[in-house]
């Protein structure tokens, strides 16, 4: 496959500092999105979950889904983003 493709990575990066470690490296060529506090699901205080996109993807909105049901599935709440793809 030739050329660049739109890229989205989402997950728990276990990165505490918003501008250090792997996040600083990703930020060199990507957009790093912090949707909000998602850990621990019973009392979310830390934003360890991130969405990383190639710079050709536009961010419309983002957030953390917090409901009684979402708190039972994991120790992290689900994060979401509404994105716009090129073309």
PDB file of N, CA and C in Angstrom:
ATOM      1  N   UNK A   1       0.853  -1.169   0.000  1.00  0.00           N
ATOM      2  CA  UNK A   1       0.000   0.000   0.000  1.00  0.00           C
ATOM      3  C   UNK A   1       0.895   1.226   0.000  1.00  0.00           C
ATOM      4  N   UNK A   2       0.633   2.155  -0.860  1.00  0.00           N
ATOM      5  CA  UNK A   2       1.442   3.362  -0.967  1.00  0.00           C
ATOM      6  C   UNK A   2       0.716   4.560  -0.393  1.00  0.00           C
ATOM      7  N   UNK A   3       1.484   5.527   0.091  1.00  0.00           N
ATOM      8  CA  UNK A   3       0.910   6.775   0.585  1.00  0.00           C
ATOM      9  C   UNK A   3       0.453   6.678   2.024  1.00  0.00           C
ATOM     10  N   UNK A   4       0.041   7.823   2.537  1.00  0.00           N
ATOM     11  CA  UNK A   4      -0.430   7.905   3.916  1.00  0.00           C
ATOM     12  C   UNK A   4      -1.920   7.600   3.980  1.00  0.00           C
ATOM     13  N   UNK A   5      -2.317   6.969   5.061  1.00  0.00           N
ATOM     14  CA  UNK A   5      -3.720   6.666   5.307  1.00  0.00           C
ATOM     15  C   UNK A   5      -4.165   7.341   6.593  1.00  0.00           C
ATOM     16  N   UNK A   6      -5.417   7.758   6.691  1.00  0.00           N
ATOM     17  CA  UNK A   6      -5.909   8.287   7.962  1.00  0.00           C
ATOM     18  C   UNK A   6      -5.734   7.229   9.052  1.00  0.00           C
ATOM     19  N   UNK A   7      -5.288   7.657  10.226  1.00  0.00           N
ATOM     20  CA  UNK A   7      -4.978   6.724  11.305  1.00  0.00           C
ATOM     21  C   UNK A   7      -5.629   7.177  12.603  1.00  0.00           C
ATOM     22  N   UNK A   8      -6.214   6.212  13.322  1.00  0.00           N
ATOM     23  CA  UNK A   8      -6.803   6.471  14.636  1.00  0.00           C
ATOM     24  C   UNK A   8      -6.321   5.388  15.592  1.00  0.00           C
ATOM     25  N   UNK A   9      -5.797   5.800  16.738  1.00  0.00           N
ATOM     26  CA  UNK A   9      -5.378   4.885  17.802  1.00  0.00           C
ATOM     27  C   UNK A   9      -6.145   5.316  19.044  1.00  0.00           C
ATOM     28  N   UNK A  10      -6.717   4.370  19.764  1.00  0.00           N
ATOM     29  CA  UNK A  10      -7.457   4.705  20.970  1.00  0.00           C
ATOM     30  C   UNK A  10      -7.144   3.697  22.047  1.00  0.00           C
ATOM     31  N   UNK A  11      -6.917   4.182  23.259  1.00  0.00           N
ATOM     32  CA  UNK A  11      -6.714   3.246  24.344  1.00  0.00           C
ATOM     33  C   UNK A  11      -6.128   3.864  25.593  1.00  0.00           C
ATOM     34  N   UNK A  12      -5.903   2.988  26.557  1.00  0.00           N
ATOM     35  CA  UNK A  12      -5.281   3.361  27.826  1.00  0.00           C
ATOM     36  C   UNK A  12      -3.779   3.354  27.618  1.00  0.00           C
ATOM     37  N   UNK A  13      -3.169   4.527  27.618  1.00  0.00           N
ATOM     38  CA  UNK A  13      -1.727   4.624  27.396  1.00  0.00           C
ATOM     39  C   UNK A  13      -0.947   4.669  28.702  1.00  0.00           C
ATOM     40  N   UNK A  14      -1.643   4.621  29.850  1.00  0.00           N
ATOM     41  CA  UNK A  14      -0.986   4.678  31.155  1.00  0.00           C
ATOM     42  C   UNK A  14       0.033   5.800  31.228  1.00  0.00           C
ATOM     43  N   UNK A  15      -0.273   6.905  30.604  1.00  0.00           N
ATOM     44  CA  UNK A  15       0.613   8.071  30.605  1.00  0.00           C
ATOM     45  C   UNK A  15       0.004   9.136  31.497  1.00  0.00           C
ATOM     46  N   UNK A  16       0.661   9.446  32.592  1.00  0.00           N
ATOM     47  CA  UNK A  16       0.138  10.406  33.564  1.00  0.00           C
ATOM     48  C   UNK A  16       0.358  11.843  33.112  1.00  0.00           C
ATOM     49  N   UNK A  17       1.563  12.136  32.633  1.00  0.00           N
ATOM     50  CA  UNK A  17       1.883  13.499  32.209  1.00  0.00           C
ATOM     51  C   UNK A  17       1.277  13.763  30.830  1.00  0.00           C
ATOM     52  N   UNK A  18       0.543  14.868  30.661  1.00  0.00           N
ATOM     53  CA  UNK A  18      -0.110  15.123  29.377  1.00  0.00           C
ATOM     54  C   UNK A  18       0.852  15.469  28.239  1.00  0.00           C
ATOM     55  N   UNK A  19       2.102  15.810  28.565  1.00  0.00           N
ATOM     56  CA  UNK A  19       3.040  16.224  27.521  1.00  0.00           C
ATOM     57  C   UNK A  19       4.393  15.512  27.618  1.00  0.00           C
ATOM     58  N   UNK A  20       4.412  14.333  28.198  1.00  0.00           N
ATOM     59  CA  UNK A  20       5.661  13.603  28.337  1.00  0.00           C
ATOM     60  C   UNK A  20       5.576  12.215  27.734  1.00  0.00           C
ATOM     61  N   UNK A  21       6.672  11.481  27.796  1.00  0.00           N
ATOM     62  CA  UNK A  21       6.721  10.092  27.362  1.00  0.00           C
ATOM     63  C   UNK A  21       6.223   9.873  25.953  1.00  0.00           C
ATOM     64  N   UNK A  22       5.420   8.832  25.781  1.00  0.00           N
ATOM     65  CA  UNK A  22       4.933   8.479  24.447  1.00  0.00           C
ATOM     66  C   UNK A  22       4.004   9.544  23.876  1.00  0.00           C
ATOM     67  N   UNK A  23       3.291  10.277  24.729  1.00  0.00           N
ATOM     68  CA  UNK A  23       2.393  11.318  24.223  1.00  0.00           C
ATOM     69  C   UNK A  23       3.177  12.424  23.536  1.00  0.00           C
ATOM     70  N   UNK A  24       4.325  12.775  24.079  1.00  0.00           N
ATOM     71  CA  UNK A  24       5.165  13.788  23.440  1.00  0.00           C
ATOM     72  C   UNK A  24       5.662  13.298  22.089  1.00  0.00           C
ATOM     73  N   UNK A  25       5.989  12.019  22.000  1.00  0.00           N
ATOM     74  CA  UNK A  25       6.455  11.463  20.737  1.00  0.00           C
ATOM     75  C   UNK A  25       5.333  11.419  19.698  1.00  0.00           C
ATOM     76  N   UNK A  26       4.150  10.968  20.110  1.00  0.00           N
ATOM     77  CA  UNK A  26       3.019  10.958  19.184  1.00  0.00           C
ATOM     78  C   UNK A  26       2.679  12.371  18.715  1.00  0.00           C
ATOM     79  N   UNK A  27       2.754  13.356  19.613  1.00  0.00           N
ATOM     80  CA  UNK A  27       2.366  14.729  19.293  1.00  0.00           C
ATOM     81  C   UNK A  27       3.262  15.374  18.241  1.00  0.00           C
ATOM     82  N   UNK A  28       4.418  14.796  17.985  1.00  0.00           N
ATOM     83  CA  UNK A  28       5.296  15.346  16.950  1.00  0.00           C
ATOM     84  C   UNK A  28       4.639  15.296  15.571  1.00  0.00           C
ATOM     85  N   UNK A  29       3.851  14.240  15.307  1.00  0.00           N
ATOM     86  CA  UNK A  29       3.275  14.060  13.974  1.00  0.00           C
ATOM     87  C   UNK A  29       1.791  13.700  13.986  1.00  0.00           C
ATOM     88  N   UNK A  30       1.170  13.711  15.155  1.00  0.00           N
ATOM     89  CA  UNK A  30      -0.234  13.328  15.289  1.00  0.00           C
ATOM     90  C   UNK A  30      -0.944  14.304  16.219  1.00  0.00           C
ATOM     91  N   UNK A  31      -2.258  14.208  16.265  1.00  0.00           N
ATOM     92  CA  UNK A  31      -3.056  14.949  17.223  1.00  0.00           C
ATOM     93  C   UNK A  31      -3.380  14.031  18.387  1.00  0.00           C
ATOM     94  N   UNK A  32      -3.066  14.460  19.600  1.00  0.00           N
ATOM     95  CA  UNK A  32      -3.349  13.670  20.801  1.00  0.00           C
ATOM     96  C   UNK A  32      -4.549  14.304  21.496  1.00  0.00           C
ATOM     97  N   UNK A  33      -5.611  13.524  21.637  1.00  0.00           N
ATOM     98  CA  UNK A  33      -6.869  14.008  22.203  1.00  0.00           C
ATOM     99  C   UNK A  33      -7.062  13.390  23.581  1.00  0.00           C
ATOM    100  N   UNK A  34      -7.333  14.214  24.573  1.00  0.00           N
ATOM    101  CA  UNK A  34      -7.620  13.763  25.937  1.00  0.00           C
ATOM    102  C   UNK A  34      -9.098  14.029  26.211  1.00  0.00           C
ATOM    103  N   UNK A  35      -9.956  13.008  26.079  1.00  0.00           N
ATOM    104  CA  UNK A  35     -11.399  13.218  26.216  1.00  0.00           C
ATOM    105  C   UNK A  35     -11.861  13.625  27.607  1.00  0.00           C
ATOM    106  N   UNK A  36     -11.073  13.335  28.641  1.00  0.00           N
ATOM    107  CA  UNK A  36     -11.462  13.686  30.006  1.00  0.00           C
ATOM    108  C   UNK A  36     -11.163  12.570  30.974  1.00  0.00           C
ATOM    109  N   UNK A  37     -11.442  12.792  32.252  1.00  0.00           N
ATOM    110  CA  UNK A  37     -11.187  11.762  33.266  1.00  0.00           C
ATOM    111  C   UNK A  37     -12.024  10.504  33.020  1.00  0.00           C
ATOM    112  N   UNK A  38     -11.349   9.383  32.896  1.00  0.00           N
ATOM    113  CA  UNK A  38     -12.043   8.119  32.610  1.00  0.00           C
ATOM    114  C   UNK A  38     -11.612   6.987  33.545  1.00  0.00           C
ATOM    115  N   UNK A  39     -10.673   7.256  34.434  1.00  0.00           N
ATOM    116  CA  UNK A  39     -10.174   6.230  35.356  1.00  0.00           C
ATOM    117  C   UNK A  39     -10.207   6.777  36.764  1.00  0.00           C
ATOM    118  N   UNK A  40     -10.556   6.061  37.652  1.00  0.00           N
ATOM    119  CA  UNK A  40     -11.200   4.781  37.813  1.00  0.00           C
ATOM    120  C   UNK A  40     -12.686   4.978  37.583  1.00  0.00           C
ATOM    121  N   UNK A  41     -13.317   4.014  36.934  1.00  0.00           N
ATOM    122  CA  UNK A  41     -14.709   4.178  36.509  1.00  0.00           C
ATOM    123  C   UNK A  41     -15.660   4.491  37.662  1.00  0.00           C
ATOM    124  N   UNK A  42     -15.372   4.009  38.865  1.00  0.00           N
ATOM    125  CA  UNK A  42     -16.257   4.291  39.997  1.00  0.00           C
ATOM    126  C   UNK A  42     -16.126   5.731  40.483  1.00  0.00           C
ATOM    127  N   UNK A  43     -14.950   6.323  40.257  1.00  0.00           N
ATOM    128  CA  UNK A  43     -14.714   7.715  40.646  1.00  0.00           C
ATOM    129  C   UNK A  43     -13.661   8.297  39.700  1.00  0.00           C
ATOM    130  N   UNK A  44     -14.068   8.652  38.485  1.00  0.00           N
ATOM    131  CA  UNK A  44     -13.098   9.078  37.477  1.00  0.00           C
ATOM    132  C   UNK A  44     -12.380  10.382  37.860  1.00  0.00           C
ATOM    133  N   UNK A  45     -11.070  10.270  37.976  1.00  0.00           N
ATOM    134  CA  UNK A  45     -10.252  11.425  38.333  1.00  0.00           C
ATOM    135  C   UNK A  45      -9.062  11.595  37.399  1.00  0.00           C
ATOM    136  N   UNK A  46      -8.703  10.549  36.674  1.00  0.00           N
ATOM    137  CA  UNK A  46      -7.509  10.586  35.831  1.00  0.00           C
ATOM    138  C   UNK A  46      -7.870  10.356  34.372  1.00  0.00           C
ATOM    139  N   UNK A  47      -7.256  11.109  33.485  1.00  0.00           N
ATOM    140  CA  UNK A  47      -7.471  10.947  32.047  1.00  0.00           C
ATOM    141  C   UNK A  47      -6.351  10.138  31.423  1.00  0.00           C
ATOM    142  N   UNK A  48      -6.346   8.831  31.635  1.00  0.00           N
ATOM    143  CA  UNK A  48      -5.300   7.968  31.079  1.00  0.00           C
ATOM    144  C   UNK A  48      -5.623   7.499  29.670  1.00  0.00           C
ATOM    145  N   UNK A  49      -6.878   7.570  29.278  1.00  0.00           N
ATOM    146  CA  UNK A  49      -7.296   7.103  27.962  1.00  0.00           C
ATOM    147  C   UNK A  49      -7.182   8.252  26.965  1.00  0.00           C
ATOM    148  N   UNK A  50      -6.604   7.957  25.803  1.00  0.00           N
ATOM    149  CA  UNK A  50      -6.387   8.981  24.786  1.00  0.00           C
ATOM    150  C   UNK A  50      -6.864   8.474  23.424  1.00  0.00           C
ATOM    151  N   UNK A  51      -7.110   9.410  22.545  1.00  0.00           N
ATOM    152  CA  UNK A  51      -7.380   9.113  21.141  1.00  0.00           C
ATOM    153  C   UNK A  51      -6.311   9.865  20.365  1.00  0.00           C
ATOM    154  N   UNK A  52      -5.604   9.152  19.507  1.00  0.00           N
ATOM    155  CA  UNK A  52      -4.519   9.740  18.723  1.00  0.00           C
ATOM    156  C   UNK A  52      -4.886   9.594  17.259  1.00  0.00           C
ATOM    157  N   UNK A  53      -4.824  10.702  16.517  1.00  0.00           N
ATOM    158  CA  UNK A  53      -5.199  10.654  15.102  1.00  0.00           C
ATOM    159  C   UNK A  53      -4.102  11.269  14.241  1.00  0.00           C
ATOM    160  N   UNK A  54      -4.102  10.864  12.988  1.00  0.00           N
ATOM    161  CA  UNK A  54      -3.256  11.557  12.026  1.00  0.00           C
ATOM    162  C   UNK A  54      -3.830  12.962  11.860  1.00  0.00           C
ATOM    163  N   UNK A  55      -3.003  13.886  11.428  1.00  0.00           N
ATOM    164  CA  UNK A  55      -3.416  15.295  11.390  1.00  0.00           C
ATOM    165  C   UNK A  55      -4.425  15.610  10.290  1.00  0.00           C
ATOM    166  N   UNK A  56      -4.700  14.659   9.409  1.00  0.00           N
ATOM    167  CA  UNK A  56      -5.698  14.896   8.368  1.00  0.00           C
ATOM    168  C   UNK A  56      -7.121  14.612   8.844  1.00  0.00           C
ATOM    169  N   UNK A  57      -7.276  14.193  10.086  1.00  0.00           N
ATOM    170  CA  UNK A  57      -8.594  13.907  10.652  1.00  0.00           C
ATOM    171  C   UNK A  57      -9.004  15.080  11.531  1.00  0.00           C
ATOM    172  N   UNK A  58     -10.219  15.580  11.317  1.00  0.00           N
ATOM    173  CA  UNK A  58     -10.727  16.724  12.075  1.00  0.00           C
ATOM    174  C   UNK A  58     -11.506  16.247  13.298  1.00  0.00           C
ATOM    175  N   UNK A  59     -11.291  16.904  14.420  1.00  0.00           N
ATOM    176  CA  UNK A  59     -12.013  16.604  15.649  1.00  0.00           C
ATOM    177  C   UNK A  59     -13.216  17.526  15.759  1.00  0.00           C
ATOM    178  N   UNK A  60     -14.407  16.942  15.918  1.00  0.00           N
ATOM    179  CA  UNK A  60     -15.627  17.718  16.101  1.00  0.00           C
ATOM    180  C   UNK A  60     -15.955  17.835  17.588  1.00  0.00           C
ATOM    181  N   UNK A  61     -15.979  16.697  18.289  1.00  0.00           N
ATOM    182  CA  UNK A  61     -16.284  16.707  19.722  1.00  0.00           C
ATOM    183  C   UNK A  61     -15.752  15.418  20.343  1.00  0.00           C
ATOM    184  N   UNK A  62     -15.643  15.436  21.657  1.00  0.00           N
ATOM    185  CA  UNK A  62     -15.109  14.280  22.370  1.00  0.00           C
ATOM    186  C   UNK A  62     -15.667  14.255  23.780  1.00  0.00           C
ATOM    187  N   UNK A  63     -15.586  13.111  24.427  1.00  0.00           N
ATOM    188  CA  UNK A  63     -16.077  13.029  25.794  1.00  0.00           C
ATOM    189  C   UNK A  63     -15.857  11.663  26.401  1.00  0.00           C
ATOM    190  N   UNK A  64     -16.400  11.515  27.595  1.00  0.00           N
ATOM    191  CA  UNK A  64     -16.334  10.270  28.355  1.00  0.00           C
ATOM    192  C   UNK A  64     -17.765   9.848  28.653  1.00  0.00           C
ATOM    193  N   UNK A  65     -18.078   8.588  28.361  1.00  0.00           N
ATOM    194  CA  UNK A  65     -19.427   8.074  28.639  1.00  0.00           C
ATOM    195  C   UNK A  65     -19.461   7.582  30.085  1.00  0.00           C
ATOM    196  N   UNK A  66     -20.294   8.214  30.902  1.00  0.00           N
ATOM    197  CA  UNK A  66     -20.379   7.854  32.313  1.00  0.00           C
ATOM    198  C   UNK A  66     -21.829   7.548  32.655  1.00  0.00           C
ATOM    199  N   UNK A  67     -22.087   6.265  32.872  1.00  0.00           N
ATOM    200  CA  UNK A  67     -23.423   5.825  33.267  1.00  0.00           C
ATOM    201  C   UNK A  67     -23.260   4.653  34.230  1.00  0.00           C
ATOM    202  N   UNK A  68     -24.345   4.262  34.879  1.00  0.00           N
ATOM    203  CA  UNK A  68     -24.290   3.127  35.803  1.00  0.00           C
ATOM    204  C   UNK A  68     -23.789   1.880  35.082  1.00  0.00           C
ATOM    205  N   UNK A  69     -24.275   1.651  33.876  1.00  0.00           N
ATOM    206  CA  UNK A  69     -23.864   0.472  33.124  1.00  0.00           C
ATOM    207  C   UNK A  69     -22.397   0.558  32.696  1.00  0.00           C
ATOM    208  N   UNK A  70     -21.942   1.728  32.258  1.00  0.00           N
ATOM    209  CA  UNK A  70     -20.550   1.847  31.805  1.00  0.00           C
ATOM    210  C   UNK A  70     -19.562   1.653  32.947  1.00  0.00           C
ATOM    211  N   UNK A  71     -19.964   1.915  34.163  1.00  0.00           N
ATOM    212  CA  UNK A  71     -19.073   1.735  35.314  1.00  0.00           C
ATOM    213  C   UNK A  71     -18.895   0.281  35.697  1.00  0.00           C
ATOM    214  N   UNK A  72     -19.744  -0.603  35.169  1.00  0.00           N
ATOM    215  CA  UNK A  72     -19.644  -2.025  35.522  1.00  0.00           C
ATOM    216  C   UNK A  72     -18.766  -2.824  34.566  1.00  0.00           C
ATOM    217  N   UNK A  73     -18.488  -2.306  33.394  1.00  0.00           N
ATOM    218  CA  UNK A  73     -17.785  -3.073  32.366  1.00  0.00           C
ATOM    219  C   UNK A  73     -16.281  -3.097  32.495  1.00  0.00           C
ATOM    220  N   UNK A  74     -15.697  -2.099  33.145  1.00  0.00           N
ATOM    221  CA  UNK A  74     -14.248  -1.983  33.190  1.00  0.00           C
ATOM    222  C   UNK A  74     -13.874  -0.998  34.287  1.00  0.00           C
ATOM    223  N   UNK A  75     -12.590  -0.955  34.611  1.00  0.00           N
ATOM    224  CA  UNK A  75     -12.131   0.071  35.545  1.00  0.00           C
ATOM    225  C   UNK A  75     -11.892   1.408  34.829  1.00  0.00           C
ATOM    226  N   UNK A  76     -12.058   1.422  33.504  1.00  0.00           N
ATOM    227  CA  UNK A  76     -11.992   2.633  32.700  1.00  0.00           C
ATOM    228  C   UNK A  76     -13.358   2.888  32.081  1.00  0.00           C
ATOM    229  N   UNK A  77     -13.781   4.143  32.062  1.00  0.00           N
ATOM    230  CA  UNK A  77     -15.007   4.499  31.350  1.00  0.00           C
ATOM    231  C   UNK A  77     -14.704   4.595  29.861  1.00  0.00           C
ATOM    232  N   UNK A  78     -15.674   4.327  28.999  1.00  0.00           N
ATOM    233  CA  UNK A  78     -15.457   4.467  27.552  1.00  0.00           C
ATOM    234  C   UNK A  78     -15.269   5.930  27.158  1.00  0.00           C
ATOM    235  N   UNK A  79     -14.299   6.167  26.283  1.00  0.00           N
ATOM    236  CA  UNK A  79     -14.105   7.504  25.719  1.00  0.00           C
ATOM    237  C   UNK A  79     -14.593   7.478  24.275  1.00  0.00           C
ATOM    238  N   UNK A  80     -15.008   8.642  23.780  1.00  0.00           N
ATOM    239  CA  UNK A  80     -15.536   8.718  22.419  1.00  0.00           C
ATOM    240  C   UNK A  80     -15.087  10.012  21.760  1.00  0.00           C
ATOM    241  N   UNK A  81     -15.152  10.007  20.455  1.00  0.00           N
ATOM    242  CA  UNK A  81     -14.854  11.216  19.674  1.00  0.00           C
ATOM    243  C   UNK A  81     -15.659  11.176  18.392  1.00  0.00           C
ATOM    244  N   UNK A  82     -16.151  12.330  17.987  1.00  0.00           N
ATOM    245  CA  UNK A  82     -16.782  12.482  16.690  1.00  0.00           C
ATOM    246  C   UNK A  82     -15.727  13.115  15.788  1.00  0.00           C
ATOM    247  N   UNK A  83     -15.337  12.371  14.760  1.00  0.00           N
ATOM    248  CA  UNK A  83     -14.230  12.767  13.894  1.00  0.00           C
ATOM    249  C   UNK A  83     -14.695  12.962  12.459  1.00  0.00           C
ATOM    250  N   UNK A  84     -13.983  13.781  11.734  1.00  0.00           N
ATOM    251  CA  UNK A  84     -14.256  13.978  10.311  1.00  0.00           C
ATOM    252  C   UNK A  84     -13.104  13.452   9.487  1.00  0.00           C
ATOM    253  N   UNK A  85     -13.392  12.559   8.566  1.00  0.00           N
ATOM    254  CA  UNK A  85     -12.351  11.975   7.714  1.00  0.00           C
ATOM    255  C   UNK A  85     -12.145  12.826   6.458  1.00  0.00           C
ATOM    256  N   UNK A  86     -10.936  12.819   5.932  1.00  0.00           N
ATOM    257  CA  UNK A  86     -10.664  13.616   4.724  1.00  0.00           C
ATOM    258  C   UNK A  86     -11.394  13.066   3.509  1.00  0.00           C
ATOM    259  N   UNK A  87     -11.659  13.954   2.577  1.00  0.00           N
ATOM    260  CA  UNK A  87     -12.176  13.532   1.291  1.00  0.00           C
ATOM    261  C   UNK A  87     -13.628  13.545   1.196  1.00  0.00           C
TER     262      UNK A  87
END
